[in-house]
Backbone as a printed PyTorch tensor [residue, N CA C, xyz], in Angstrom:
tensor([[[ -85.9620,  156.0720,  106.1800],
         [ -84.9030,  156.0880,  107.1670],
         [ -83.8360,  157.0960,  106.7650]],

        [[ -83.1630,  156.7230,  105.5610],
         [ -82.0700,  157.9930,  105.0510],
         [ -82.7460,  159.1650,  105.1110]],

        [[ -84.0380,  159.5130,  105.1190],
         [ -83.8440,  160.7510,  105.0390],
         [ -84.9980,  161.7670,  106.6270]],

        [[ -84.8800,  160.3850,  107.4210],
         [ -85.1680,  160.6270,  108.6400],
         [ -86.5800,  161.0830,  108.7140]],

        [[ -87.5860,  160.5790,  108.1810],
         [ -88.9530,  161.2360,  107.5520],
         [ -89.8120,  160.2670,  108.6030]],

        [[ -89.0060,  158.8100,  109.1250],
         [ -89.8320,  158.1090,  110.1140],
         [ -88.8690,  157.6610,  111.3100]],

        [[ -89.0520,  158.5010,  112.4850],
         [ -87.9470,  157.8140,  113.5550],
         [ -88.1270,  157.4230,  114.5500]],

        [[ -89.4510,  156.6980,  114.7640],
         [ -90.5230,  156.5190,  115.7220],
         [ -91.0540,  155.2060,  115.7210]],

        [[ -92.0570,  154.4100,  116.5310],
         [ -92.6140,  153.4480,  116.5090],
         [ -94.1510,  154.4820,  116.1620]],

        [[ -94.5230,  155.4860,  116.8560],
         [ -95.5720,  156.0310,  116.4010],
         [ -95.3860,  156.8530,  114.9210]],

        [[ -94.3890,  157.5950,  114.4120],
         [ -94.5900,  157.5530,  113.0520],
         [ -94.6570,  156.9150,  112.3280]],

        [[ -94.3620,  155.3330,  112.2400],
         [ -94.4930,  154.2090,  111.6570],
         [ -95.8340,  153.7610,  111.7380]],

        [[ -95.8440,  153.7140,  113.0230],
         [ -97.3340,  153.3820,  112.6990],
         [ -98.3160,  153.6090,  112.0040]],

        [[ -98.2860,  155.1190,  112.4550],
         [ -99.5100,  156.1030,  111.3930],
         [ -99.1250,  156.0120,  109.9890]],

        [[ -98.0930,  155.8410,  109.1600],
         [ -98.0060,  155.4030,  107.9200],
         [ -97.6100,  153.9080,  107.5110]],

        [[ -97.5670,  152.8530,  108.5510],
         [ -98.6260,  152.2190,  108.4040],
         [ -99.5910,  151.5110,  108.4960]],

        [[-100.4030,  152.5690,  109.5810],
         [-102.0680,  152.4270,  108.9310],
         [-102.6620,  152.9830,  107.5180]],

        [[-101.7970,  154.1120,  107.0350],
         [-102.0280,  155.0630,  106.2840],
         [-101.6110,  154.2370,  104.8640]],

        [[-100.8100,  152.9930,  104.7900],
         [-100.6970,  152.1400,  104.2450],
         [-101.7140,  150.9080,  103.8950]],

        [[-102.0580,  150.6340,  104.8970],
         [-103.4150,  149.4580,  104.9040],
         [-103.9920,  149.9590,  104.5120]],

        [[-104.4940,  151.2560,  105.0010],
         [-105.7700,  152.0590,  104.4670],
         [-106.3430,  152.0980,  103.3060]],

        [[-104.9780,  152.5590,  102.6890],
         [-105.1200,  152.7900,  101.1570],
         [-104.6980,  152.4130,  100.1580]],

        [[-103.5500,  151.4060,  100.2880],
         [-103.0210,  150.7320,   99.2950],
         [-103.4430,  149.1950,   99.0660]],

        [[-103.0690,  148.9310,  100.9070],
         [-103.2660,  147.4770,  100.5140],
         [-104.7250,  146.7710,  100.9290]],

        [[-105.4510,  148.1600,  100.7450],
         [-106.9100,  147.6990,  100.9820],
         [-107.6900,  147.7950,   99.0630]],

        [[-107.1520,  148.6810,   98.5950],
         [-107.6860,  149.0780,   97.0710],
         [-107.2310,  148.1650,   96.2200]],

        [[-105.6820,  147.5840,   96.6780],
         [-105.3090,  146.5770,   95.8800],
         [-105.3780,  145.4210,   96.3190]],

        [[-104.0730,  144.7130,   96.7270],
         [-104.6510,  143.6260,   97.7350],
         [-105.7180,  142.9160,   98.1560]],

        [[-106.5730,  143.7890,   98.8630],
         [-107.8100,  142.8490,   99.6010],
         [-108.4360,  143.1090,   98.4850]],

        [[-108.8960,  144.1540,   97.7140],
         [-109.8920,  144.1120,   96.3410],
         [-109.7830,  143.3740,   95.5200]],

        [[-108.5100,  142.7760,   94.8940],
         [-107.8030,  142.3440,   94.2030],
         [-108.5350,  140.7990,   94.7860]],

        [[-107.9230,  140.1610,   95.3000],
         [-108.0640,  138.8960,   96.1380],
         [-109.9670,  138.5550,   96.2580]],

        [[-110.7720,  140.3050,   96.4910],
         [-112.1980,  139.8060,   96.4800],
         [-113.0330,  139.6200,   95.1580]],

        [[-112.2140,  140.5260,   94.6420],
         [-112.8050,  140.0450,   92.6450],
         [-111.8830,  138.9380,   92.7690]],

        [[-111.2780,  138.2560,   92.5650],
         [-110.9380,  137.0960,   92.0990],
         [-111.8700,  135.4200,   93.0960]],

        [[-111.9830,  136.1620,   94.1620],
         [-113.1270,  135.4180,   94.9350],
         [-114.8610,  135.4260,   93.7780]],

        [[-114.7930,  136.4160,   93.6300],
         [-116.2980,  136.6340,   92.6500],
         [-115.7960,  135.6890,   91.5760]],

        [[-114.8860,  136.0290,   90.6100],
         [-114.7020,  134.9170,   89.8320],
         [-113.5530,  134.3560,   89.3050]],

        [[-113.4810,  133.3950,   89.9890],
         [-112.1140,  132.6300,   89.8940],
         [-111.9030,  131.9490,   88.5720]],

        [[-111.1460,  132.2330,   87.7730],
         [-111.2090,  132.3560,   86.9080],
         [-109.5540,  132.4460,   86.0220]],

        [[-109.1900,  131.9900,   84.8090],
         [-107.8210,  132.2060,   84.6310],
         [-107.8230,  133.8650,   84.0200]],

        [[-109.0780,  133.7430,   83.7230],
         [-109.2040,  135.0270,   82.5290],
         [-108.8810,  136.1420,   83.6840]],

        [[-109.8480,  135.8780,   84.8810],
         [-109.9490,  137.2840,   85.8370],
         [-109.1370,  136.9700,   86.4740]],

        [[-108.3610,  136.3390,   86.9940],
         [-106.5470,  135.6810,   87.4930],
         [-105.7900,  137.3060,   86.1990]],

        [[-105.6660,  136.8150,   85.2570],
         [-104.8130,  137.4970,   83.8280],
         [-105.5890,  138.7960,   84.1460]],

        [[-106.1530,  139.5960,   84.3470],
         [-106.5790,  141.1120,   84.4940],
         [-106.1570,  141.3460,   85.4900]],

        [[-106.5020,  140.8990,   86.6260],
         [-106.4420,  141.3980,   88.0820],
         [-104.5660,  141.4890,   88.0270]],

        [[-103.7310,  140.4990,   87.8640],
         [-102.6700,  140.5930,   87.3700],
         [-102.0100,  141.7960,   86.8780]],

        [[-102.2060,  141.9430,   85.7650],
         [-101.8890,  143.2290,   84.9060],
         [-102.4480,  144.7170,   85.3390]],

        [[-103.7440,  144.3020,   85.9840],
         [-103.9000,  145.7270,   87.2840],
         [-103.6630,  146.2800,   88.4150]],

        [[-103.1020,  145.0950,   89.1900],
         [-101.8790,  145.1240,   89.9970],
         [-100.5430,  145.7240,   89.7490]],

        [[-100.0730,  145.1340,   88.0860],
         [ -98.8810,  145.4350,   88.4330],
         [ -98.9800,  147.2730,   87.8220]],

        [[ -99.8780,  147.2170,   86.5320],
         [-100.5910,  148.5000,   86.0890],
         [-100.4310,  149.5990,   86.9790]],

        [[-101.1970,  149.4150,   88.3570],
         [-101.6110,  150.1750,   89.4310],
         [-100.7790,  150.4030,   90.3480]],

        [[ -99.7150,  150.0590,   90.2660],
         [ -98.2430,  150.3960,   91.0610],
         [ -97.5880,  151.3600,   90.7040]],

        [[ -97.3630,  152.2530,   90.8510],
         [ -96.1890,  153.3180,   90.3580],
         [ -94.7550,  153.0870,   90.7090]],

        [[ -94.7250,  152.5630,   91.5090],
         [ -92.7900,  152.7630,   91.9550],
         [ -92.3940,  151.3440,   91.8870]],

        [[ -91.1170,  151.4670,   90.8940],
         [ -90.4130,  150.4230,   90.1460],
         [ -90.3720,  149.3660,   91.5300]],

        [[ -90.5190,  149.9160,   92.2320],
         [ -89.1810,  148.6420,   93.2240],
         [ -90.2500,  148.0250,   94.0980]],

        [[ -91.4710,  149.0010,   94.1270],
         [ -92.3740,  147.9150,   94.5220],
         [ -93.2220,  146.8180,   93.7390]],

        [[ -93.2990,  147.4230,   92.3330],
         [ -93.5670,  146.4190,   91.4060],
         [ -92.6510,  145.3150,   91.5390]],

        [[ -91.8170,  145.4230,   91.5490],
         [ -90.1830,  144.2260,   90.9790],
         [ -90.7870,  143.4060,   92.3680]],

        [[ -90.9250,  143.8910,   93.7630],
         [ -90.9700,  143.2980,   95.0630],
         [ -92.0970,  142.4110,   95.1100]],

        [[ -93.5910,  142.6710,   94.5760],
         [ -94.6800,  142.5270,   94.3360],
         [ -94.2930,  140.8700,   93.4930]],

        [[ -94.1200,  141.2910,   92.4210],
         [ -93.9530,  140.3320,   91.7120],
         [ -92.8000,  138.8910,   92.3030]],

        [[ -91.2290,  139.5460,   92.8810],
         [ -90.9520,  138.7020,   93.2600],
         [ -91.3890,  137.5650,   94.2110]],

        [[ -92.4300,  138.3030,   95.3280],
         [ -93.0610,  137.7030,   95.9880],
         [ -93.9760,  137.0950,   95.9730]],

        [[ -94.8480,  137.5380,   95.0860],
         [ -95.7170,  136.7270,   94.2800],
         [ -95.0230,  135.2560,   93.4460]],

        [[ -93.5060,  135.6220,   92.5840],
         [ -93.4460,  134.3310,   92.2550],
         [ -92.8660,  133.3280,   93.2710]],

        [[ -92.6680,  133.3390,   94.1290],
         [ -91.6140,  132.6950,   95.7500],
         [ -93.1710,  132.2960,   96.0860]],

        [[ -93.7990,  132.8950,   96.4050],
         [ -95.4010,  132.4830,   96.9140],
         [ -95.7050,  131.5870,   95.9540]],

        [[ -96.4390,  131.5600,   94.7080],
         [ -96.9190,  130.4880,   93.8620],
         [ -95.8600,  129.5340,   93.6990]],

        [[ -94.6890,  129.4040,   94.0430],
         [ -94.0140,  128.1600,   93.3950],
         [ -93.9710,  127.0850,   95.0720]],

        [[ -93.9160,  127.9880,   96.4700],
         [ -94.6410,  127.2770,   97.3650],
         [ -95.6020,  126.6920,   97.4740]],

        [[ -96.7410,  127.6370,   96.9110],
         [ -98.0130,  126.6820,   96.7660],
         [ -98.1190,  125.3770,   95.9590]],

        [[ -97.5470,  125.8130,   94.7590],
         [ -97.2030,  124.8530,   93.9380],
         [ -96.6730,  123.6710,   94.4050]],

        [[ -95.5460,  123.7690,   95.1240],
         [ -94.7080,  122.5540,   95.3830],
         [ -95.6400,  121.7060,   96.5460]],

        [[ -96.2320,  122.2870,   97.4780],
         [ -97.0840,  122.1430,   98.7580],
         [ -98.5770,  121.2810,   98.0410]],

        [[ -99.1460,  121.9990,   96.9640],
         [-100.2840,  121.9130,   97.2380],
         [-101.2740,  121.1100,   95.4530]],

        [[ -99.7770,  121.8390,   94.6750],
         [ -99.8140,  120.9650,   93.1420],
         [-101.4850,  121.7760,   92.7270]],

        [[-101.4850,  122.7680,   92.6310],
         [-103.1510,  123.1580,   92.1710],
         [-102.6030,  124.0280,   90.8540]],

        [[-103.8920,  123.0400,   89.8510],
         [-103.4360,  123.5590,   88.5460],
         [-103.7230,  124.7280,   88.0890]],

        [[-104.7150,  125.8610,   88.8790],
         [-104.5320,  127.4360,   88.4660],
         [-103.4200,  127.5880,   89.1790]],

        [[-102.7270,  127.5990,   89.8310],
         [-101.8200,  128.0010,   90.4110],
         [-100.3890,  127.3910,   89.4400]],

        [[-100.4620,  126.2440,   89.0400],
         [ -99.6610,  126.0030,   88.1080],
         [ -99.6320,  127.0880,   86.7220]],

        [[-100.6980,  126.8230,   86.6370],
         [-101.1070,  127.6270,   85.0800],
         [-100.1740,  129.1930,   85.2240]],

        [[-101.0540,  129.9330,   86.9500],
         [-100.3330,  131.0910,   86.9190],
         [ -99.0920,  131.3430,   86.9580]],

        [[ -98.0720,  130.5090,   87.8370],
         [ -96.5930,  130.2040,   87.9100],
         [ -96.1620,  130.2700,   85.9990]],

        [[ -96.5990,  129.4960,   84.9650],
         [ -95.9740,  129.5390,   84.0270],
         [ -96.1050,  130.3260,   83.2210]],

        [[ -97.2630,  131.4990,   83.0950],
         [ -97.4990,  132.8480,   82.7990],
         [ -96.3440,  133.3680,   83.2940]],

        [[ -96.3900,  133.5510,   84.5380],
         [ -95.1180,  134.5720,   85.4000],
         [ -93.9700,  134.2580,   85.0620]],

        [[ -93.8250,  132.9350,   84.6580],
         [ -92.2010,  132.5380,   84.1840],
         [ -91.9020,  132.5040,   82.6770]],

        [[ -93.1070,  133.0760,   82.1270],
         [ -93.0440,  133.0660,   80.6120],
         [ -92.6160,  134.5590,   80.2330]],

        [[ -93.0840,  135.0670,   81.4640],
         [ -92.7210,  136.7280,   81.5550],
         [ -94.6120,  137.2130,   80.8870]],

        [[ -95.5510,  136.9080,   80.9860],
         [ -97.0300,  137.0350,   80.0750],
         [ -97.7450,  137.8110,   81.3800]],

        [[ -97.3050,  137.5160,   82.7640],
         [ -97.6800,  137.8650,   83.9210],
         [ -96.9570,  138.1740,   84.7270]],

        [[ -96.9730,  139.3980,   85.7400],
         [ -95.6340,  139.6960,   86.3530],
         [ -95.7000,  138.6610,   87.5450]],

        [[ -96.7240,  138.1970,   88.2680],
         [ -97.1180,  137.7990,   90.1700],
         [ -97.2370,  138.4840,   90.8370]],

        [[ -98.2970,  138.1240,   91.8530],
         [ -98.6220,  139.1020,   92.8510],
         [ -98.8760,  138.3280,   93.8880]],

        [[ -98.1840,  138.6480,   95.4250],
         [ -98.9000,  137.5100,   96.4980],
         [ -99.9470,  137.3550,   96.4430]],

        [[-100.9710,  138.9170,   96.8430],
         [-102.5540,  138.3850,   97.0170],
         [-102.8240,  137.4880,   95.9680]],

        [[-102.3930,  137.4030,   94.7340],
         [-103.5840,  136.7500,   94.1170],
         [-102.6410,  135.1960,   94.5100]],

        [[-101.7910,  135.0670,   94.6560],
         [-101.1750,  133.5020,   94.8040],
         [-101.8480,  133.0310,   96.3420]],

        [[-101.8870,  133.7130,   97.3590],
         [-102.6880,  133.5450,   98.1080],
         [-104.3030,  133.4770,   98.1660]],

        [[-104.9760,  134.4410,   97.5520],
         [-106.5310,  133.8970,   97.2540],
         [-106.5970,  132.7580,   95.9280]],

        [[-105.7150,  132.2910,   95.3420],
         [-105.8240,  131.1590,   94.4940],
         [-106.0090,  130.1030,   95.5940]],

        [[-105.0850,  129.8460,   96.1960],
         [-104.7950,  128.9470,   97.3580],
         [-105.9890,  128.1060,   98.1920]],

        [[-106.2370,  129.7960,   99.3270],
         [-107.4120,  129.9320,  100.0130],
         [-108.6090,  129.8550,   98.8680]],

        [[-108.7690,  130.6000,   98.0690],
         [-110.2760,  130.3160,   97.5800],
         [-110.3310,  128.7830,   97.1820]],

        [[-109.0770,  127.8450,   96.5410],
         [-109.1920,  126.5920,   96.2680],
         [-109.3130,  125.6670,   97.8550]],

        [[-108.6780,  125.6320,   98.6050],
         [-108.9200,  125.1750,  100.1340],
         [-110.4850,  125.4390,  100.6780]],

        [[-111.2820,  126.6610,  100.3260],
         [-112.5790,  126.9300,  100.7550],
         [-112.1390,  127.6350,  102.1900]],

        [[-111.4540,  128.3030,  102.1750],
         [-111.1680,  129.2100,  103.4160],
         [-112.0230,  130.4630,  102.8370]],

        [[-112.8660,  131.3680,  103.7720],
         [-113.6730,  132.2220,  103.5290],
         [-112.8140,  133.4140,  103.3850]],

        [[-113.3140,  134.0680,  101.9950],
         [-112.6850,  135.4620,  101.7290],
         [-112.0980,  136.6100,  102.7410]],

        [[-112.7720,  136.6590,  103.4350],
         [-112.5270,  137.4670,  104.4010],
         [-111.5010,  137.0690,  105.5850]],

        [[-111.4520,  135.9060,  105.8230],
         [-110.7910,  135.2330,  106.4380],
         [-109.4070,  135.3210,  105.9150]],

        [[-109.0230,  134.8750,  103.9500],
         [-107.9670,  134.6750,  103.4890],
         [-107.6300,  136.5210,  103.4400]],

        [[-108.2330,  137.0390,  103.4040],
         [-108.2700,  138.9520,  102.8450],
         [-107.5260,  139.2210,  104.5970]],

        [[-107.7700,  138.9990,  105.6030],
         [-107.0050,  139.1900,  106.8420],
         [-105.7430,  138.3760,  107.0000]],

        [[-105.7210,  137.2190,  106.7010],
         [-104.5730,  136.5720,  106.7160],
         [-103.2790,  137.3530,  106.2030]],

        [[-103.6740,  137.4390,  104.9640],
         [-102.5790,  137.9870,  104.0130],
         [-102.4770,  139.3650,  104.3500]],

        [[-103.6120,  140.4400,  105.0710],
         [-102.7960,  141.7150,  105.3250],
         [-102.2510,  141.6330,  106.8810]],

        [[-102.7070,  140.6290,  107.7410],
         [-101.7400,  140.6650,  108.7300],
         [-100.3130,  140.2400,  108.0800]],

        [[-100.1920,  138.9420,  106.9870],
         [ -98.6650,  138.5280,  107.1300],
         [ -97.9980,  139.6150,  106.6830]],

        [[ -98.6800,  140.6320,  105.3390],
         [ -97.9920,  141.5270,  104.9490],
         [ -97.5530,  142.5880,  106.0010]],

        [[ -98.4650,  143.2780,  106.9060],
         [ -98.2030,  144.1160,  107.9240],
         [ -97.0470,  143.6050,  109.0860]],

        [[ -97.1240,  142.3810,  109.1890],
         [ -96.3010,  141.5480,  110.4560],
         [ -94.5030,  141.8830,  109.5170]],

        [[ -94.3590,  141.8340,  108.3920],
         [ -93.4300,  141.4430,  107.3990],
         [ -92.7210,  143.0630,  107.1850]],

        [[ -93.8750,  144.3870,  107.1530],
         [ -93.4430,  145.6230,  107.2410],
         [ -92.9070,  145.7660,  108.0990]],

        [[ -93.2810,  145.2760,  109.6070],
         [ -93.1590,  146.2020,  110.9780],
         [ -91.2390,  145.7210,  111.3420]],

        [[ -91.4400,  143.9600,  110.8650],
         [ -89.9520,  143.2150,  110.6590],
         [ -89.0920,  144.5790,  110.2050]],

        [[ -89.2660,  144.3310,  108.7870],
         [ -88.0800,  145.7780,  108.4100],
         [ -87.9010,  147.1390,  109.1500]],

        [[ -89.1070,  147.1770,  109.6600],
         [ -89.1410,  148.4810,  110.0300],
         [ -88.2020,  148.5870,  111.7280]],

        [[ -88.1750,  147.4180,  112.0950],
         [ -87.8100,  146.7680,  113.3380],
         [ -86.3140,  146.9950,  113.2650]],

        [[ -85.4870,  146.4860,  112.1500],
         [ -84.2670,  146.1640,  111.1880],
         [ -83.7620,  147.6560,  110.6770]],

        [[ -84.7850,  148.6130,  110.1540],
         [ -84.2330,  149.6940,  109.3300],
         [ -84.6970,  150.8230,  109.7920]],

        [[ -85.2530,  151.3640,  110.7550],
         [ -85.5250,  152.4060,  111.3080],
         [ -84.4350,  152.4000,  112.4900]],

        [[ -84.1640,  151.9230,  113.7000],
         [ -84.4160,  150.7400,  114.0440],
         [ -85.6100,  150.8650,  115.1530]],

        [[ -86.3200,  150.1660,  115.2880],
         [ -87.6140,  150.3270,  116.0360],
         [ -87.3840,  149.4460,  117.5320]],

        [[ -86.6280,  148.7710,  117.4250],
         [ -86.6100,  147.5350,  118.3990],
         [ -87.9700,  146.8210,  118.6010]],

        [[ -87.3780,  145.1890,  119.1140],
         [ -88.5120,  144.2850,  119.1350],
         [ -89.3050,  144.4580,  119.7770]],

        [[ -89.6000,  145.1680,  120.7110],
         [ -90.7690,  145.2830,  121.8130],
         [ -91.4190,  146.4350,  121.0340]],

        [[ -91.0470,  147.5260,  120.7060],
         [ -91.9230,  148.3820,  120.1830],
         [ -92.3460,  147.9510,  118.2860]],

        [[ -92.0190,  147.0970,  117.9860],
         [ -92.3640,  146.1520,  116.9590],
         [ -93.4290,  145.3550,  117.2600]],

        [[ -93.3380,  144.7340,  118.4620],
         [ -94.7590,  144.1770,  118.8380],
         [ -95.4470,  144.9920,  119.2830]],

        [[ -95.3350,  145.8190,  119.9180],
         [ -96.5580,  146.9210,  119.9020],
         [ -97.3620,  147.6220,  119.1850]],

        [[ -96.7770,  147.4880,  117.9650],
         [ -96.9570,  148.3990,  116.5790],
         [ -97.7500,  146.9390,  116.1090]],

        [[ -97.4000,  146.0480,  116.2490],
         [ -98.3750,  144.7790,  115.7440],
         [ -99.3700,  144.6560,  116.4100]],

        [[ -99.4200,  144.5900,  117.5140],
         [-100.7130,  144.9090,  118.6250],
         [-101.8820,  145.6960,  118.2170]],

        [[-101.5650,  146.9900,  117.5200],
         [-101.8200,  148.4430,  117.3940],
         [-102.5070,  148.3660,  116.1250]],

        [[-102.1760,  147.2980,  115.2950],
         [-102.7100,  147.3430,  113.9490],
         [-103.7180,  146.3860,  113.5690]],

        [[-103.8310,  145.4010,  114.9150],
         [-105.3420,  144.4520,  114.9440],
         [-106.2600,  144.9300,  114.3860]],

        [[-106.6730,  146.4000,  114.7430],
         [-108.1690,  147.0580,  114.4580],
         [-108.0570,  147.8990,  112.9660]],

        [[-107.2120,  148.0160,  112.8790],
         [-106.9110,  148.8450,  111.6190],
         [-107.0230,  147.4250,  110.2020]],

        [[-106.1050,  146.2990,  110.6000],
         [-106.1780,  145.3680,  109.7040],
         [-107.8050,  145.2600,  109.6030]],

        [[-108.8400,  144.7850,  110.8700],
         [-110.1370,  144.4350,  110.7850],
         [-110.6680,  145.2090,  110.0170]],

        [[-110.3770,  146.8350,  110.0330],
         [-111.4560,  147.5680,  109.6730],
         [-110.8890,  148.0510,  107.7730]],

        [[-109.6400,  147.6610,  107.5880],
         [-109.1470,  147.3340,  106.1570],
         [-109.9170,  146.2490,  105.6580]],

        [[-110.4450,  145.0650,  106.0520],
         [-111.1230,  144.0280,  105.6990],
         [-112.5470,  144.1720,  105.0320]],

        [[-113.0870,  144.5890,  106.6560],
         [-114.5970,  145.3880,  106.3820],
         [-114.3910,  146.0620,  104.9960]],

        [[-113.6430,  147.1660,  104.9680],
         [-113.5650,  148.4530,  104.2750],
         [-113.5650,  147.8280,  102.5380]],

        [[-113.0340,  146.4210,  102.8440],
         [-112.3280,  146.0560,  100.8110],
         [-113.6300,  145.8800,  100.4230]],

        [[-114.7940,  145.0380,  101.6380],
         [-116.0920,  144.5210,  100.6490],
         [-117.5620,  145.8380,  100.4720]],

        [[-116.6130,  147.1460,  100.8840],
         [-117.1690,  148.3010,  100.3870],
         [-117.2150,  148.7570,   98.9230]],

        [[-115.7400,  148.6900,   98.7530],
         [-115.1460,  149.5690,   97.5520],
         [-115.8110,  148.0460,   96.6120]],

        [[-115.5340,  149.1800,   95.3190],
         [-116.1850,  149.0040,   93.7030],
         [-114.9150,  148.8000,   92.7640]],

        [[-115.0950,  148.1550,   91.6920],
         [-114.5780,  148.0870,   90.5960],
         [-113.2850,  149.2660,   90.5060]],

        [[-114.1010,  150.3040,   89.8770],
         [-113.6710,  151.7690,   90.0140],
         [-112.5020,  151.7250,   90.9670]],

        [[-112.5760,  151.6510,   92.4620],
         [-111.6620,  151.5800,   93.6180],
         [-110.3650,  151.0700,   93.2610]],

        [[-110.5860,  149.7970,   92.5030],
         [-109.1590,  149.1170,   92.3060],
         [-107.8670,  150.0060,   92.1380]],

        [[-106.7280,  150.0500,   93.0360],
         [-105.3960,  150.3180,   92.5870],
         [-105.8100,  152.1990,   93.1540]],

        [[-106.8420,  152.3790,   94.1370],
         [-106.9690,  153.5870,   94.1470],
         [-106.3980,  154.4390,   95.0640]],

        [[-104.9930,  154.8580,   95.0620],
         [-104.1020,  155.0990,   96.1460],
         [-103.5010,  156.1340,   96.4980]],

        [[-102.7530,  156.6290,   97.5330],
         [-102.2240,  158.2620,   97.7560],
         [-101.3520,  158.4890,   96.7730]],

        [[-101.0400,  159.7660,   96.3990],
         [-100.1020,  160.5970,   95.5690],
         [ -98.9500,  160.5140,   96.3160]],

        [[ -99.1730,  160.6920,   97.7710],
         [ -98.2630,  161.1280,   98.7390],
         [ -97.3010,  160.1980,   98.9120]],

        [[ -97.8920,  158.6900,   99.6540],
         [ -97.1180,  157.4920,   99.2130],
         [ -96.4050,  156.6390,   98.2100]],

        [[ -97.3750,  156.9910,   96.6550],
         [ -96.4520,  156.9770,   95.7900],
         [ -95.2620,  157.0390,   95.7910]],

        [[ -95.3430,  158.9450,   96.1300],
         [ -93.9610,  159.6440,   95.6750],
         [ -93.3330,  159.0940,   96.1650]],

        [[ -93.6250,  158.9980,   98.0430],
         [ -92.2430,  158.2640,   98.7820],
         [ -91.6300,  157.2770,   98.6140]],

        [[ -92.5100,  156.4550,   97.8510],
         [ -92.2380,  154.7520,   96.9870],
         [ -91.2730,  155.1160,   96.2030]],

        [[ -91.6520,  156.2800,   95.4770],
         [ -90.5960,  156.3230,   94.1110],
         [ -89.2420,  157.1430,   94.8700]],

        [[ -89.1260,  158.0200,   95.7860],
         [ -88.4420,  158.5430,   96.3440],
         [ -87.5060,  157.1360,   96.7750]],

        [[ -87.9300,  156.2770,   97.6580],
         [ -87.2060,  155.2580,   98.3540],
         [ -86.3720,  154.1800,   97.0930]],

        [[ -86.8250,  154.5690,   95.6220],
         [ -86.1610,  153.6540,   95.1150],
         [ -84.3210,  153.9240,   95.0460]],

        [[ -84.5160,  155.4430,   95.0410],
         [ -83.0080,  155.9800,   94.6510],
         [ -82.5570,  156.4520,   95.6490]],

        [[ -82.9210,  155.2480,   97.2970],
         [ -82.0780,  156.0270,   98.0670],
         [ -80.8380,  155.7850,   98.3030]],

        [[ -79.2850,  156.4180,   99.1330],
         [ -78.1810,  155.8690,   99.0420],
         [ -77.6790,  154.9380,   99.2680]],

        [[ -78.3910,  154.4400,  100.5500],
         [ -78.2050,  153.7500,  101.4900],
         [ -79.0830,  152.8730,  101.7060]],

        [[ -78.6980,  151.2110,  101.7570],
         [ -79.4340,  150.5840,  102.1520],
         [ -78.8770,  148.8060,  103.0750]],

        [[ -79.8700,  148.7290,  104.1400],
         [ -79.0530,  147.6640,  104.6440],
         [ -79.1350,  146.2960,  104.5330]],

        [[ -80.9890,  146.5410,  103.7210],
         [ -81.0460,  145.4730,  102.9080],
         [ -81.9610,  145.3670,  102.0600]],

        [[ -82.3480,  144.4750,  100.6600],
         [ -83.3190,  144.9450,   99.6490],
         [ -84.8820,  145.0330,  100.7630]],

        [[ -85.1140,  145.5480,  100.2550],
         [ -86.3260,  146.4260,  100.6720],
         [ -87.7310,  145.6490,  100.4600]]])
């Protein structure tokens, strides 16, 4: 926004799809489908540390994590499941930073909600949760906010498809371009609210 790089409901859009595409399909949904393969505290504790590993820009790590711990201590309080306990006291021991996806496929994979199912859930709430700010800090207004949610049905589906493609290797495998702007957006002047 400060530096006027998105002033559109259609430039938003296209970055982000250009977002699903590549970030929160390599991490996120990958993330969430190895831990579906093996649920596990051990592969919980990697996937963790390659998440936060695989982030470059401070403020989305710090965001990642905060949300991740606000997520597991809901589940927690809601649902009392002891990997999810276990992971909450890693994260509060400081041993683990948190990450939603994985507090969410702990959840869902313990409920028996199907991977793919929990892997869409969580990138619609995340995408529904972007377009909000973007609604707030561009300003986009609400109608072209729902349109931009409309717009990203097929893109979320085909982010889904796309996670039970990618490999090992894939994890955390993301643009240069977006990076930068990540790291760019940490030091910007102006802001109307944390990010």
């Amino acid at each position: 926004m400060d530096a006027e790089r998105i002033t559109d409901a259609k430039q938003f859009q296209d970055w982000l799809t250009v977002l699903l595409k590549v970030q929160l399909t390599s991490a996120d949904a990958l993330a969430m489908r190895l831990y579906y393969a093996t649920p596990t505290m051990e592969e919980l504790q990697r996937l963790d540390e390659r998440l936060y590993a695989g982030t470059p820009s401070r403020e989305v790590r710090e965001a990642n994590s905060r949300m991740g711990t606000r997520m597991a201590e809901i589940i927690e309080e809601t649902y009392g499941l002891p990997m999810i306990s276990q992971y909450l006291a890693l994260i509060k021991q400081r041993e683990l930073s948190g990450h939603p996806a994985l507090a969410v496929a702990i959840a869902a994979h313990k409920a028996e909600i199907d991977v793919e199912r929990a892997i869409h859930a969580h990138l619609m709430a995340t995408v529904s949760s972007l377009i909000q700010n973007a609604v707030r800090g561009i300003p986009l207004g609400q109608m072209a906010g729902q349109r931009v949610m409309f717009a990203m049905r097929e893109p979320i589906n085909q982010a889904v498809q796309r996670s039970a493609t990618l490999e090992e290797v894939d994890f955390c495998s993301g643009d240069p371009g977006l990076d930068i702007s990540q790291m760019i957006h940490e030091t910007q002047r102006a802001r109307l609210f944390m990010s």
